[in-house]
mmCIF file of C-alpha atoms in Angstrom:
data_model
loop_
_atom_site.group_PDB
_atom_site.id
_atom_site.type_symbol
_atom_site.label_atom_id
_atom_site.label_comp_id
_atom_site.label_asym_id
_atom_site.label_seq_id
_atom_site.Cartn_x
_atom_site.Cartn_y
_atom_site.Cartn_z
ATOM 1 C CA UNK A 103 -128.753 7.258 -128.840
ATOM 2 C CA UNK A 104 -131.496 5.153 -126.809
ATOM 3 C CA UNK A 105 -130.975 4.950 -122.928
ATOM 4 C CA UNK A 106 -132.103 3.430 -119.534
ATOM 5 C CA UNK A 107 -132.602 4.847 -116.054
ATOM 6 C CA UNK A 108 -131.192 2.769 -113.189
ATOM 7 C CA UNK A 109 -132.750 3.256 -109.722
ATOM 8 C CA UNK A 110 -135.135 6.372 -110.133
ATOM 9 C CA UNK A 111 -135.790 8.430 -106.877
ATOM 10 C CA UNK A 112 -136.566 12.078 -105.645
ATOM 11 C CA UNK A 113 -134.501 13.555 -104.150
ATOM 12 C CA UNK A 114 -137.840 14.787 -101.177
ATOM 13 C CA UNK A 115 -136.957 11.203 -100.392
ATOM 14 C CA UNK A 116 -133.001 10.772 -99.801
ATOM 15 C CA UNK A 117 -133.058 14.226 -98.546
ATOM 16 C CA UNK A 118 -135.800 14.847 -96.235
ATOM 17 C CA UNK A 119 -134.573 17.894 -94.333
ATOM 18 C CA UNK A 120 -133.500 19.753 -97.828
ATOM 19 C CA UNK A 121 -136.518 21.183 -99.823
ATOM 20 C CA UNK A 122 -135.434 19.508 -102.894
ATOM 21 C CA UNK A 123 -138.143 17.777 -105.210
ATOM 22 C CA UNK A 124 -135.573 16.271 -108.221
ATOM 23 C CA UNK A 125 -136.159 12.856 -109.993
ATOM 24 C CA UNK A 126 -132.478 11.431 -110.227
ATOM 25 C CA UNK A 127 -131.039 8.253 -110.914
ATOM 26 C CA UNK A 128 -128.114 6.339 -109.544
ATOM 27 C CA UNK A 129 -127.596 5.177 -113.592
ATOM 28 C CA UNK A 130 -128.399 5.856 -116.993
ATOM 29 C CA UNK A 131 -126.748 3.118 -119.337
ATOM 30 C CA UNK A 132 -126.629 5.205 -122.969
ATOM 31 C CA UNK A 133 -125.928 2.671 -125.772
ATOM 32 C CA UNK A 134 -122.776 0.694 -124.136
ATOM 33 C CA UNK A 135 -121.845 3.434 -121.861
ATOM 34 C CA UNK A 136 -122.641 4.014 -118.087
ATOM 35 C CA UNK A 137 -122.668 6.329 -116.162
ATOM 36 C CA UNK A 138 -123.229 6.591 -112.031
ATOM 37 C CA UNK A 139 -124.155 8.530 -110.136
ATOM 38 C CA UNK A 140 -121.609 9.583 -107.422
ATOM 39 C CA UNK A 141 -121.922 7.205 -105.078
ATOM 40 C CA UNK A 142 -121.172 7.608 -100.606
ATOM 41 C CA UNK A 143 -121.073 5.607 -98.011
ATOM 42 C CA UNK A 144 -124.791 5.108 -98.064
ATOM 43 C CA UNK A 145 -127.091 2.064 -98.368
ATOM 44 C CA UNK A 146 -128.858 2.419 -101.086
ATOM 45 C CA UNK A 147 -131.875 0.487 -100.249
ATOM 46 C CA UNK A 148 -132.263 1.709 -96.872
ATOM 47 C CA UNK A 149 -130.702 5.995 -97.581
ATOM 48 C CA UNK A 150 -129.266 4.940 -94.208
ATOM 49 C CA UNK A 151 -125.268 6.351 -93.940
ATOM 50 C CA UNK A 152 -123.436 4.160 -93.783
ATOM 51 C CA UNK A 153 -119.431 4.522 -91.917
ATOM 52 C CA UNK A 154 -120.421 7.775 -90.078
ATOM 53 C CA UNK A 155 -116.208 9.235 -89.243
ATOM 54 C CA UNK A 156 -114.806 6.775 -91.006
ATOM 55 C CA UNK A 157 -113.783 6.859 -94.407
ATOM 56 C CA UNK A 158 -111.951 3.779 -95.323
ATOM 57 C CA UNK A 159 -115.707 2.422 -94.043
ATOM 58 C CA UNK A 160 -117.530 5.030 -95.569
ATOM 59 C CA UNK A 161 -115.218 4.345 -99.301
ATOM 60 C CA UNK A 162 -115.816 0.699 -99.214
ATOM 61 C CA UNK A 163 -119.610 1.063 -99.105
ATOM 62 C CA UNK A 164 -119.228 3.349 -101.998
ATOM 63 C CA UNK A 165 -117.399 0.721 -104.234
ATOM 64 C CA UNK A 166 -119.782 -1.955 -103.023
ATOM 65 C CA UNK A 167 -122.387 0.027 -104.766
ATOM 66 C CA UNK A 168 -120.674 0.933 -107.822
ATOM 67 C CA UNK A 169 -119.735 -2.490 -107.855
ATOM 68 C CA UNK A 170 -122.808 -3.423 -107.439
ATOM 69 C CA UNK A 171 -124.722 -0.939 -109.605
ATOM 70 C CA UNK A 172 -122.390 -1.934 -112.296
ATOM 71 C CA UNK A 173 -123.449 -5.483 -111.942
ATOM 72 C CA UNK A 174 -127.660 -4.090 -112.540
ATOM 73 C CA UNK A 175 -126.383 -3.002 -116.377
ATOM 74 C CA UNK A 176 -124.819 -5.052 -117.602
ATOM 75 C CA UNK A 177 -120.930 -4.052 -116.921
ATOM 76 C CA UNK A 178 -118.473 -4.886 -113.509
ATOM 77 C CA UNK A 179 -115.696 -3.382 -112.057
ATOM 78 C CA UNK A 180 -113.477 -4.402 -114.754
ATOM 79 C CA UNK A 181 -114.961 -2.192 -117.547
ATOM 80 C CA UNK A 182 -115.247 1.398 -115.171
ATOM 81 C CA UNK A 183 -112.994 4.229 -117.703
ATOM 82 C CA UNK A 184 -112.993 6.925 -115.910
ATOM 83 C CA UNK A 185 -113.171 7.506 -111.929
ATOM 84 C CA UNK A 186 -113.810 10.869 -109.625
ATOM 85 C CA UNK A 187 -113.346 10.596 -106.427
ATOM 86 C CA UNK A 188 -114.311 13.542 -104.573
ATOM 87 C CA UNK A 189 -112.607 14.520 -101.253
ATOM 88 C CA UNK A 190 -113.795 16.393 -98.354
ATOM 89 C CA UNK A 191 -109.815 16.891 -96.653
ATOM 90 C CA UNK A 192 -107.075 15.339 -98.587
ATOM 91 C CA UNK A 193 -105.314 14.141 -95.682
ATOM 92 C CA UNK A 194 -108.130 11.572 -96.386
ATOM 93 C CA UNK A 195 -106.724 10.813 -99.919
ATOM 94 C CA UNK A 196 -104.424 7.844 -98.799
ATOM 95 C CA UNK A 197 -107.318 5.320 -96.551
ATOM 96 C CA UNK A 198 -109.896 6.304 -99.847
ATOM 97 C CA UNK A 199 -106.929 4.884 -102.390
ATOM 98 C CA UNK A 200 -106.039 2.257 -100.984
ATOM 99 C CA UNK A 201 -109.704 1.061 -100.261
ATOM 100 C CA UNK A 202 -110.237 1.994 -104.307
ATOM 101 C CA UNK A 203 -107.129 0.122 -105.609
ATOM 102 C CA UNK A 204 -108.304 -2.887 -103.469
ATOM 103 C CA UNK A 205 -111.458 -2.648 -106.174
ATOM 104 C CA UNK A 206 -109.465 -2.064 -108.684
ATOM 105 C CA UNK A 207 -106.394 -4.312 -109.307
ATOM 106 C CA UNK A 208 -105.904 -4.692 -112.609
ATOM 107 C CA UNK A 209 -108.111 -2.383 -114.150
ATOM 108 C CA UNK A 210 -106.914 0.696 -114.856
ATOM 109 C CA UNK A 211 -109.117 3.941 -115.234
ATOM 110 C CA UNK A 212 -108.168 7.056 -115.732
ATOM 111 C CA UNK A 213 -108.790 8.533 -112.247
ATOM 112 C CA UNK A 214 -109.347 12.599 -110.859
ATOM 113 C CA UNK A 215 -108.732 13.521 -107.048
ATOM 114 C CA UNK A 216 -110.371 17.256 -106.108
ATOM 115 C CA UNK A 217 -110.802 18.158 -102.955
ATOM 116 C CA UNK A 218 -113.653 19.944 -101.624
ATOM 117 C CA UNK A 219 -115.058 21.695 -98.892
ATOM 118 C CA UNK A 220 -118.364 20.095 -98.905
ATOM 119 C CA UNK A 221 -121.073 17.263 -100.119
ATOM 120 C CA UNK A 222 -124.359 16.906 -99.626
ATOM 121 C CA UNK A 223 -124.427 15.870 -96.090
ATOM 122 C CA UNK A 224 -122.030 16.382 -93.396
ATOM 123 C CA UNK A 225 -121.667 12.889 -92.401
ATOM 124 C CA UNK A 226 -119.973 12.216 -96.434
ATOM 125 C CA UNK A 227 -116.376 12.429 -97.207
ATOM 126 C CA UNK A 228 -115.695 11.156 -99.798
ATOM 127 C CA UNK A 229 -117.728 10.463 -103.507
ATOM 128 C CA UNK A 230 -116.828 8.119 -105.737
ATOM 129 C CA UNK A 231 -117.953 8.775 -109.346
ATOM 130 C CA UNK A 232 -117.867 6.135 -112.130
ATOM 131 C CA UNK A 233 -118.065 5.486 -115.528
ATOM 132 C CA UNK A 234 -118.088 1.959 -117.513
ATOM 133 C CA UNK A 235 -118.528 0.193 -120.477
ATOM 134 C CA UNK A 236 -120.697 -2.654 -121.428
ATOM 135 C CA UNK A 237 -118.718 -4.816 -123.530
ATOM 136 C CA UNK A 238 -119.752 -6.448 -126.957
#
């Protein structure tokens, strides 16, 4: 199966404070399936963190990134099949799920929520991982 990698980057650029050198991308299209990298409150072009200290603002930016990446891959929000939400505090659940629910009204994906001790940077409070399809 052929696949395409969208928005390639190296971790040394994204995490300059860490000693990393991994080649990754924001999305992979394999056949008609789209796999997105977990999205956080970060501008994908500037790598600037957005909404520091505000979990709803971070969720909003993460979902905007999801929408933008899906469009770049030839898909859209309505074709999301699987969603995983990572939170660093269970008390953020309501704020984040209200944002996600607004973006995905009428989509009905399967969803998993996980509380973790930390994400890749201390200012990140939520990460949203998505798998979608490109319709025939």
